Coordinates of C-alpha atoms in Angstrom, one line a residue:
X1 CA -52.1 31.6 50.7
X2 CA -48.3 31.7 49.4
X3 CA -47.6 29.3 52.6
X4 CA -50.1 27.1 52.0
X5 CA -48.6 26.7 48.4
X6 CA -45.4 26.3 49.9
X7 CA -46.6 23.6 52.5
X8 CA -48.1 21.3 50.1
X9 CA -45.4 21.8 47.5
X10 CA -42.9 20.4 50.4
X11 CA -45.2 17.7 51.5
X12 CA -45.1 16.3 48.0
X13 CA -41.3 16.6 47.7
X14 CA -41.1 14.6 51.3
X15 CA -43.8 12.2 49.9
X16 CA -41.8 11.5 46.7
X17 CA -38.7 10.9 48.8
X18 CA -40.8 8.1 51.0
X19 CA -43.0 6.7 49.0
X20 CA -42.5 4.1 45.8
X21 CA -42.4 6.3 42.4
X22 CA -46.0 4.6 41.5
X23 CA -47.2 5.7 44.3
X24 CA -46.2 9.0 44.4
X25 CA -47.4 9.0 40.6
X26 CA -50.9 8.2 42.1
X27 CA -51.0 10.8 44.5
X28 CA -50.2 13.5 42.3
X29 CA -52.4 12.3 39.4
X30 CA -55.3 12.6 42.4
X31 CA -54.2 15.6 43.5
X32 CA -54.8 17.1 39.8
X33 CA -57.5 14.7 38.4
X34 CA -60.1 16.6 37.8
X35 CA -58.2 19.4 35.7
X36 CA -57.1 16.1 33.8
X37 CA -60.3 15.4 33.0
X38 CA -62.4 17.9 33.2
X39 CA -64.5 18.4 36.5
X40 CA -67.8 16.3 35.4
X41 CA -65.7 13.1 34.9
X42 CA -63.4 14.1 37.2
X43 CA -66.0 13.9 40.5
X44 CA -67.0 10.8 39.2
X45 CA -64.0 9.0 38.8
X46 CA -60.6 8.9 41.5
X47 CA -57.7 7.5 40.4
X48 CA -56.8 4.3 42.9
X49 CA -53.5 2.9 41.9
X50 CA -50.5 2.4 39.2
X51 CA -49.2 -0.6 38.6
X52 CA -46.8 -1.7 35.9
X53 CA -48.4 1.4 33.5
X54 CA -51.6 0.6 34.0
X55 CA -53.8 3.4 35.9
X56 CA -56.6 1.2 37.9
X57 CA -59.6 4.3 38.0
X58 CA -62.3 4.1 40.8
X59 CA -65.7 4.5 39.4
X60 CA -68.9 5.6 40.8
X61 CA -71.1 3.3 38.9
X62 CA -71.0 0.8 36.4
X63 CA -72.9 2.5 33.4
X64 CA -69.9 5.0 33.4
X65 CA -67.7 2.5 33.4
X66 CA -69.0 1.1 29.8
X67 CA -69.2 4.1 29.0
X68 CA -65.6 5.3 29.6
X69 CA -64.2 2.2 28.2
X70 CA -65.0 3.9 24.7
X71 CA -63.0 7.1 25.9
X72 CA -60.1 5.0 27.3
X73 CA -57.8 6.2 24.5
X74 CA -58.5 9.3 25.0
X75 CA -57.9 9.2 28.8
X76 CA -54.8 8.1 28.3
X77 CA -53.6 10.7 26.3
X78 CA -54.6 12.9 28.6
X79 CA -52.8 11.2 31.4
X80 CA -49.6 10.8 29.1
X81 CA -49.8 14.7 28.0
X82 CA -50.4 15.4 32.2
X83 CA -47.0 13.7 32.8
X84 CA -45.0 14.5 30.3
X85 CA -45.2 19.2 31.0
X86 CA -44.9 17.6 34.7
X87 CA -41.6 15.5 34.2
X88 CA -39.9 17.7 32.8
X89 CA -37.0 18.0 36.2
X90 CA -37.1 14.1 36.4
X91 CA -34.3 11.3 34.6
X92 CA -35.6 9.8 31.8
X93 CA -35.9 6.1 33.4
X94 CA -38.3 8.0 36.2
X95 CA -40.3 9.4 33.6
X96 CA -43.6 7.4 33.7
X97 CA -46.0 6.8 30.5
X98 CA -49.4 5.2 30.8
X99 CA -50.2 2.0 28.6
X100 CA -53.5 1.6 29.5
X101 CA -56.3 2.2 32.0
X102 CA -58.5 0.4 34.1
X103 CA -61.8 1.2 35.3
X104 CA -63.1 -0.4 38.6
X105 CA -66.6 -0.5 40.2
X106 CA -66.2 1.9 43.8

């Protein structure tokens, strides 16, 4: 299991050297979405993109997506809190902070 651990912890480290910062934001906010928020949301809902501090969040169906929009602050929080114990190693100009959040129809 320790290998495993040790795999994915380098392919993140390659990734982050390869990809844009955004998108390596993305990937890791996927990778840990649903301890984010919470495992019923969280298979409901994939986070698709990051753009300019705006987090664009795939949705499975419209209804949720009303009914997230009146939860949006508190996603956002949670995203911001998520980043902020995981940023602790980066520059302060790579640290990332949400503004706001998206929802999309998948």
């Amino acid at each position: 299991m320790a290998k495993q651990l040790d795999l994915r912890d380098t392919l993140l480290r390659v990734l982050k050297s390869k990809l844009r910062l955004s998108d390596y934001y993305t990937l890791i906010l996927y990778e840990h979405w649903e301890i984010i928020c919470g495992d019923k949301i969280g298979k409901k809902t994939k986070p698709k993109a990051l753009n300019r501090n705006v987090l664009t969040v795939g949705v499975e169906n419209p209804a949720l997506i009303f009914e997230l929009g009146f939860i949006k602050e508190e996603f956002v929080k949670k995203v911001n809190d998520f980043f902020s114990s995981e940023d602790k190693n980066l520059p302060s100009d790579k640290r990332i902070s949400i503004k706001n959040i998206r929802f999309v129809n998948e």
